[in-house]
Coordinates of C-alpha atoms and ligand atoms in Angstrom, one line a residue:
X1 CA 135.0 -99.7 -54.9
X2 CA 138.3 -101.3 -56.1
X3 CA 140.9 -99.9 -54.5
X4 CA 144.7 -100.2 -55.9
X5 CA 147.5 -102.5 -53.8
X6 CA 150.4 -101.8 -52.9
X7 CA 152.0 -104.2 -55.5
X8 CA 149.6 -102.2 -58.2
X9 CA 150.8 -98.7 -57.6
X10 CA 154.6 -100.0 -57.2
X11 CA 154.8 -102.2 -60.6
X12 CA 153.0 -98.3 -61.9
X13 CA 155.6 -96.8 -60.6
X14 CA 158.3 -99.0 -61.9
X15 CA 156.7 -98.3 -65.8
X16 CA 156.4 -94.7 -65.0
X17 CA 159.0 -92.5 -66.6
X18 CA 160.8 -92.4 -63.6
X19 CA 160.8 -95.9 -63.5
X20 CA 161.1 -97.0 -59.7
X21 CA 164.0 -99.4 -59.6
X22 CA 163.2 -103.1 -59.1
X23 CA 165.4 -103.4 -56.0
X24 CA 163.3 -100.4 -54.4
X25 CA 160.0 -102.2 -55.2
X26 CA 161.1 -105.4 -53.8
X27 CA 162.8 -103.4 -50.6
X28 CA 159.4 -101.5 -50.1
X29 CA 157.5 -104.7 -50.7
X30 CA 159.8 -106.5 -48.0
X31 CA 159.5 -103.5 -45.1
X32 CA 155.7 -103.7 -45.9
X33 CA 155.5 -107.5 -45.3
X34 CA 157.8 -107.1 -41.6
X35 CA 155.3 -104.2 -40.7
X36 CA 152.3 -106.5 -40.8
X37 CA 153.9 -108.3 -38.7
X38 CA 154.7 -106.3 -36.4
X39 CA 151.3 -104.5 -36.1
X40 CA 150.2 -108.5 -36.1
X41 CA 152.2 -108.2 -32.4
X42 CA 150.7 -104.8 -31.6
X43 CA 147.1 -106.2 -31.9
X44 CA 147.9 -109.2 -29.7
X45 CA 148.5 -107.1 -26.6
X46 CA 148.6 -109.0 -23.0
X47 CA 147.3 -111.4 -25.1
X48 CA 150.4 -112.1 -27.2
X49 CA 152.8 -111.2 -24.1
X50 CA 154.1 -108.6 -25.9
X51 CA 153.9 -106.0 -23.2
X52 CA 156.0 -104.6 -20.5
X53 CA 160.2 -103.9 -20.5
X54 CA 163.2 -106.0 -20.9
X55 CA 166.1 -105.5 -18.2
X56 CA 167.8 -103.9 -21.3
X57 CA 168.7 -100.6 -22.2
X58 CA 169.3 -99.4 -26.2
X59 CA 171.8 -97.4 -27.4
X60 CA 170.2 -94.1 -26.4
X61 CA 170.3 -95.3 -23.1
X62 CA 166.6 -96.1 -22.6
X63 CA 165.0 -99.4 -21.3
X64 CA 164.5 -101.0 -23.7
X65 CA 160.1 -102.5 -24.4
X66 CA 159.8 -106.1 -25.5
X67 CA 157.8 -104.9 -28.5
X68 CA 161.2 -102.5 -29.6
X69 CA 163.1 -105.7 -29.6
X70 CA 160.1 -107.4 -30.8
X71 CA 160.1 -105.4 -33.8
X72 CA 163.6 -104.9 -34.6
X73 CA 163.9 -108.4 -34.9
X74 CA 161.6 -108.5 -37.4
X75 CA 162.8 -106.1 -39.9
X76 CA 166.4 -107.4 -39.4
X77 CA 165.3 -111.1 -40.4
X78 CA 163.3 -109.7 -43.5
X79 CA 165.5 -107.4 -45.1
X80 CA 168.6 -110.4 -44.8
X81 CA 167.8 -112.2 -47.4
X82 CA 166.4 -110.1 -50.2
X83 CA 169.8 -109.2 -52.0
X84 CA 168.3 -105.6 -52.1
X85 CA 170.0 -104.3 -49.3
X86 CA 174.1 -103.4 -48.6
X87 CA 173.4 -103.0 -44.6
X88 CA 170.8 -101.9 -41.9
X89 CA 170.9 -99.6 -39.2
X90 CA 168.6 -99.2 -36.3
X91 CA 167.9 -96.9 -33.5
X92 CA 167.8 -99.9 -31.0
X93 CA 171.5 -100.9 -32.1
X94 CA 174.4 -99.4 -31.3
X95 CA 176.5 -100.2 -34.5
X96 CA 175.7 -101.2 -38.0
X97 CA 174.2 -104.3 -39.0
X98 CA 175.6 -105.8 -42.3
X99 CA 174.3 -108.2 -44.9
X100 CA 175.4 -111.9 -43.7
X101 CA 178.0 -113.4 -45.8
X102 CA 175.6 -116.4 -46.9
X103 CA 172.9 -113.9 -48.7
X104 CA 173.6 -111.9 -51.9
X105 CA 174.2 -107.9 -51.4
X106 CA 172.5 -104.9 -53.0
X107 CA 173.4 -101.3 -53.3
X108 CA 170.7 -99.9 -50.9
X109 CA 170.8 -99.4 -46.6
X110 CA 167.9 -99.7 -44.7
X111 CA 167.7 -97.4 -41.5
X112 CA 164.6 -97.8 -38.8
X113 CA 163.2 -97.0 -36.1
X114 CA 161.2 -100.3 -35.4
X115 CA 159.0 -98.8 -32.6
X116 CA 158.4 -95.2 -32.5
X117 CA 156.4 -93.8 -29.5
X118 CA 157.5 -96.9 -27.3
X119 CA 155.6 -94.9 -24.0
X120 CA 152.3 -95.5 -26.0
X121 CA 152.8 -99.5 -26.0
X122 CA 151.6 -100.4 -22.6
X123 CA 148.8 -97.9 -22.6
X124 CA 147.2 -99.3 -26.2
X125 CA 147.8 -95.8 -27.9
X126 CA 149.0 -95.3 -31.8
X127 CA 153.0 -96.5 -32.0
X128 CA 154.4 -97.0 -35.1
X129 CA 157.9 -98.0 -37.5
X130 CA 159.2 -95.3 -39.2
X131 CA 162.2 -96.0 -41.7
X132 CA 164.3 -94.4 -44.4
X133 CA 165.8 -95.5 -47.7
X134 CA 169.8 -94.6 -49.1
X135 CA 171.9 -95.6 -51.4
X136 CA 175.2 -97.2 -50.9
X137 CA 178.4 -94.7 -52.2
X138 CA 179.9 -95.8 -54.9
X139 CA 183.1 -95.9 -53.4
X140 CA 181.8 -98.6 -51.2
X141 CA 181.8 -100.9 -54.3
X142 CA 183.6 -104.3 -53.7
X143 CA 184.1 -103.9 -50.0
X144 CA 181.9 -104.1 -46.6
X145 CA 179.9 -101.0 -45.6
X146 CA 181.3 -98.8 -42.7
X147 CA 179.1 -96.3 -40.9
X148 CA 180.3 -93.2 -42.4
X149 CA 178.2 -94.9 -45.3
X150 CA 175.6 -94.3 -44.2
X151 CA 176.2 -90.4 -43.0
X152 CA 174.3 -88.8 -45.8
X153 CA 172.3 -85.6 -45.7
X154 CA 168.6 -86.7 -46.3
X155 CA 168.2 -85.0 -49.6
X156 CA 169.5 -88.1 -50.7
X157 CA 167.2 -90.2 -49.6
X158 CA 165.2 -92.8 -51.8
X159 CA 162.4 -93.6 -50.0
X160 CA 161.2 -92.8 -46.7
X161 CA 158.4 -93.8 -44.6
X162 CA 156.2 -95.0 -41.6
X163 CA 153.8 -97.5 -40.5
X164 CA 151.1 -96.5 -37.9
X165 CA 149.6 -98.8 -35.3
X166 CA 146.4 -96.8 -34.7
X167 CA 142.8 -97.7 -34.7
X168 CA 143.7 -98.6 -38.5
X169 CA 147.1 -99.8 -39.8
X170 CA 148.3 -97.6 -42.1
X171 CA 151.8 -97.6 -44.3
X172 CA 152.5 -93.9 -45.7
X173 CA 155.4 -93.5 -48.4
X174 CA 157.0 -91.6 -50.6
X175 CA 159.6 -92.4 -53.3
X176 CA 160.0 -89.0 -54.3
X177 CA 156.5 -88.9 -55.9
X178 CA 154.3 -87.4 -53.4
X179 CA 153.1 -89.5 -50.3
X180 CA 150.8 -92.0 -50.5
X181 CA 148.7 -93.5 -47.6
X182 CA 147.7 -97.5 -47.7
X183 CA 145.7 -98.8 -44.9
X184 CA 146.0 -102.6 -43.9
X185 CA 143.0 -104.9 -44.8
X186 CA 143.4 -107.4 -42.3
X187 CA 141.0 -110.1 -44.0
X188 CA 142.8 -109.6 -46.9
X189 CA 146.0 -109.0 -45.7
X190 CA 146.8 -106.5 -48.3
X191 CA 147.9 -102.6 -47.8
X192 CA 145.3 -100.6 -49.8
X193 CA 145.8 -97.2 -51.7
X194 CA 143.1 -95.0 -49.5
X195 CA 144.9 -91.6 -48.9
X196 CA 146.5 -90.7 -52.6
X197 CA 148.7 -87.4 -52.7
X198 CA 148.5 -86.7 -49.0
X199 CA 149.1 -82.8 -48.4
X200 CA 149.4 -80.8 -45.5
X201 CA 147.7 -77.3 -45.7
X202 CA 150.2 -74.1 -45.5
X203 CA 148.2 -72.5 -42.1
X204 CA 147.2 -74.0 -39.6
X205 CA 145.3 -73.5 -35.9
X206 CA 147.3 -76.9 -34.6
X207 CA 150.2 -77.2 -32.8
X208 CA 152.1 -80.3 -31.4
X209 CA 154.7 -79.6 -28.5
X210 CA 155.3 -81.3 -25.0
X211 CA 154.2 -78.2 -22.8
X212 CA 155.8 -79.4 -19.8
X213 CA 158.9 -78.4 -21.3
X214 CA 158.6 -74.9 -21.1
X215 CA 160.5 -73.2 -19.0
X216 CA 163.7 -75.0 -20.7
X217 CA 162.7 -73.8 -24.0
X218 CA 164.9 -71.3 -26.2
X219 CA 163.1 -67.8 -26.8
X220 CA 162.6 -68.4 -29.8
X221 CA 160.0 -71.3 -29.3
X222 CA 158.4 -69.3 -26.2
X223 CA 158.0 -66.4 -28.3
X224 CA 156.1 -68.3 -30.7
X225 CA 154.3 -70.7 -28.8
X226 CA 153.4 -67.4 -26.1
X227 CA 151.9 -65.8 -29.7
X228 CA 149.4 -68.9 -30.4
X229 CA 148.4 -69.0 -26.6
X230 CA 147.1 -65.7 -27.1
X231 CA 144.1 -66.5 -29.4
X232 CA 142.2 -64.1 -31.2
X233 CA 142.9 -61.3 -29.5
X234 CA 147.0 -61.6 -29.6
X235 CA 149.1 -60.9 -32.8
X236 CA 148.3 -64.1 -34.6
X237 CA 144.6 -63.2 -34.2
X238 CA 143.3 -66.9 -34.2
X239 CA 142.7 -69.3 -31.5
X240 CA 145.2 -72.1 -31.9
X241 CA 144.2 -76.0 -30.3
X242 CA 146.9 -78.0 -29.1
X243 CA 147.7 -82.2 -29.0
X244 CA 150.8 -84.1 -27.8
X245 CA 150.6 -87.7 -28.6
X246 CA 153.7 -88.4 -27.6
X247 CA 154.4 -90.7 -30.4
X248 CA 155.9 -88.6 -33.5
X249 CA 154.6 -91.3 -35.8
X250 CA 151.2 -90.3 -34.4
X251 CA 152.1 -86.9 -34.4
X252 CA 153.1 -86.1 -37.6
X253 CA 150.3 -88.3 -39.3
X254 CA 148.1 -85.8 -37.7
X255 CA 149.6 -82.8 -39.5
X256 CA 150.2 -85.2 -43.0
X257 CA 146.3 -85.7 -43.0
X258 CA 145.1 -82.7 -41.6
X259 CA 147.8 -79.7 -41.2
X260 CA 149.3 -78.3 -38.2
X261 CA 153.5 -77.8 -37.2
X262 CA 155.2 -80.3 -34.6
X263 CA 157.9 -79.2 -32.8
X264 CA 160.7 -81.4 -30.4
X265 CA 163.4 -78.4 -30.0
X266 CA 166.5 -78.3 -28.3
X267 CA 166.0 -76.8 -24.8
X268 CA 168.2 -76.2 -21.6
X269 CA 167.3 -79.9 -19.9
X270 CA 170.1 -81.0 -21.6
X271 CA 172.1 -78.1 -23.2
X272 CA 175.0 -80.1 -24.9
X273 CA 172.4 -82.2 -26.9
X274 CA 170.7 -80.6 -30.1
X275 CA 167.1 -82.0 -29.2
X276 CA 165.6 -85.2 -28.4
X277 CA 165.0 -86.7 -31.7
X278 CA 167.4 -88.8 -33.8
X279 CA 168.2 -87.5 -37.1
X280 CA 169.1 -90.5 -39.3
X281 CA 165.8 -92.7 -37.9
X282 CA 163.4 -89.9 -37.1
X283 CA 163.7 -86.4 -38.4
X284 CA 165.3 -87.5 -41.9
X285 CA 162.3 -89.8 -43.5
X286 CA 159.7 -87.3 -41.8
X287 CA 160.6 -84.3 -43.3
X288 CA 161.1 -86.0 -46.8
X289 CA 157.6 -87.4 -46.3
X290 CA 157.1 -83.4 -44.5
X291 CA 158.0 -81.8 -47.9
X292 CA 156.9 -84.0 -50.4
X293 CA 153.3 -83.6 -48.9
X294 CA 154.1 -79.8 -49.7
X295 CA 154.8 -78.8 -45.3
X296 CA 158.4 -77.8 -44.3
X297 CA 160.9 -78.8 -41.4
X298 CA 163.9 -77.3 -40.3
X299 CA 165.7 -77.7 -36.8
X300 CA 165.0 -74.3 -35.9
X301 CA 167.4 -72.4 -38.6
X302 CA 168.1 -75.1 -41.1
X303 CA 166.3 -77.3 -43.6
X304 CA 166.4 -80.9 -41.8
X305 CA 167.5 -82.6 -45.1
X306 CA 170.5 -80.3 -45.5
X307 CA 172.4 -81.3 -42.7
X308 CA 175.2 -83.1 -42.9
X309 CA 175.2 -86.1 -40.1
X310 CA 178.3 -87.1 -38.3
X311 CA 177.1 -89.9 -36.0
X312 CA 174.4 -92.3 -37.1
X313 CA 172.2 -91.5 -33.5
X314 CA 172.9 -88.3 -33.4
X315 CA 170.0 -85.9 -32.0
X316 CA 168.4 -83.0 -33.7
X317 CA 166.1 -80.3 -33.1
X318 CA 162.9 -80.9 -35.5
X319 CA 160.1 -78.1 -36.3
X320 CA 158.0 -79.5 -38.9
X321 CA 154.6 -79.4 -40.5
X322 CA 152.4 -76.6 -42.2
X323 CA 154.7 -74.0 -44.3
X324 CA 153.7 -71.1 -43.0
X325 CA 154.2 -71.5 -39.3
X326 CA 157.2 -73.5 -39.9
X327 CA 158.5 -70.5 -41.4
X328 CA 157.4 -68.0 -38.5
X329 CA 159.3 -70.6 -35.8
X330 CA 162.4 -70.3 -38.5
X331 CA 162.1 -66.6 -38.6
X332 CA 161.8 -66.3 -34.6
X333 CA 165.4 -68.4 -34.3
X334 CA 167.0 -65.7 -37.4
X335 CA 165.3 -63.0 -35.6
X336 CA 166.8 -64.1 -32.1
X337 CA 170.0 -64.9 -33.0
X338 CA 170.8 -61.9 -35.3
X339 CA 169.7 -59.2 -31.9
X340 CA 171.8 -61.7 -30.0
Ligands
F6P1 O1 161.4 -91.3 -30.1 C1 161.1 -90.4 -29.2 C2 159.6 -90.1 -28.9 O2 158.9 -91.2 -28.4 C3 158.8 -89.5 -30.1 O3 158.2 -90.5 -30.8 C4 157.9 -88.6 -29.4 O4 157.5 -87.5 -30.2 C5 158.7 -88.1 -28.2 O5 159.7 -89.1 -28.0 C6 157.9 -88.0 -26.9 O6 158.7 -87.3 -26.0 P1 158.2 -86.9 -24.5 O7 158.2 -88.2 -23.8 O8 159.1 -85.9 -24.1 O9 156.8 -86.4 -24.7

């Protein structure tokens, strides 16, 4: 079977009628290329000496893995050059990274997360790079990009996406146009269309939370997650299964292929913070990728894509996956803070 590239269904989507923009293609094409790369480095292991910390800690105030720096590195060198991009942020960085002098600019900024699920590294479980498209303001025409640039709700988003370093290599995009799934041919080296229009049923019997949270959680969240614990014979009246891959990369390409609602909420560990979860590199390009595979994802009460960011790492609660039961959680948090 002949299966479409990457390069096919981009240059398609650049004649369609809404004619994908050539600096897009050429963005997409670029990201693709540093993620090969990168899941080159995954593969390699001990092998590769890829393994293991750094003395460093990020941003976020994590230690930092050699393969996050690993990676990060790698997108930041590819995306320089292209002229596509205005600026790049990154969860491993604390500020924004701009376009260097010697390369031409474009109107677009790149944000990343270059290695999602970084606990999974060192015990050879799926990681992956998830990233997110915008475009430049206007007003930033003519002179350098600040971060309040970049502080855009993620409705506005042009592309958004992820690369999973699983048993296969998949890239899984959307430009707007539903959410397509390429796999890696290594041989080849090519990505290959094999998942086209990837949706996520509206039920499901699956959910995705760390358990060993509980007792922190908000009653809303108990409430629900109590009502799928109690099977058949409780008011949901199914038995529910539950997985925790501790890698939302891994997570929600779970629920994009198969259904099922992942949740990282805010709870009482660490009251002042929203949830766990960044907004700008995590929750944003998920729950465009979320919706446009027909699923839904709010932080509880809101629609993730309506909310206005104020800090490029800020944290967020995130509920997301099959309609329906993201719409129960929702309903719980209405229902819990309209007695309260
Ligand atoms: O980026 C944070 C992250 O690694 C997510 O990919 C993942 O869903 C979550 O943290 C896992 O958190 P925990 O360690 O609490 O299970």
């Amino acid at each position: 079977m002949k299966r479409k590239t990457l390069t096919q269904y981009l240059v398609e989507q650049q004649r369609a009628e809404h004619a994908l923009g050539s600096e897009v293609r050429l963005l997409i094409e670029i990201v693709s290329r540093a993620c090969k790369t990168i899941s080159h480095a995954v593969s390699k292991g001990a092998l590769g000496g890829v393994l293991g910390s750094l003395e460093s800690e990020n941003v976020q105030g994590e230690v930092q893995k050699k393969l996050d720096v690993i990676s990060n590195e790698v997108l930041l060198e590819a995306n320089e050059w292209g002229g596509h991009l205005a600026a790049m942020a990154s969860e491993e960085m604390e500020t924004i990274h701009l376009i260097p002098n010697r390369y031409p600019k474009g109107e677009f900024l790149l944000l990343f997360d270059p290695l999602d699920g970084s606990s999974n590294i060192d015990i050879n479980v799926s990681i992956g790079t998830i990233f997110s498209v915008l475009r430049a303001p206007a007003s930033a025409s003519g002179r350098e990009i600040t971060e309040e640039d970049f502080l855009q709700p993620g409705s506005t988003q042009v592309v958004a996406g992820y690369a999973i370093y699983g048993p296969q290599t998949m890239l899984v995009l959307t430009i707007g146009q539903g959410v397509m799934g390429f796999t890696l041919d290594r041989e080849m080296g090519s990505w290959l269309l094999t998942h086209e229009n990837m949706t996520i049923p509206a039920d499901t019997k699956e959910f995705a939370i760390n358990m060993s949270n509980m007792r922190h959680w908000a009653p809303p969240v108990r409430r629900y997650i109590d009502e799928c614990l109690a099977g058949k014979t409780g008011v949901r009246g199914k038995d529910f299964n539950t997985r925790w891959i501790a890698a939302m990369v891994a997570d929600v390409h779970r629920l994009i292929t198969r259904g099922g609602i992942f949740m990282y909420p805010w709870d009482a560990r660490e009251p002042g913070k929203p949830g766990k979860l960044r907004l700008m590199y995590e929750a944003n390009p998920m729950s465009m990728l979320v919706e446009q595979a027909g699923g839904a994802s709010t932080d509880g009460t809101q629609r993730i894509l309506d909310i206005q960011p104020t800090s490029l790492h800020q944290r967020v609660g995130v509920v997301l996956g099959s309609k329906n039961e993201v719409e129960l959680v929702t309903r719980y948090h209405h229902e819990a803070s309209k007695s309260a």
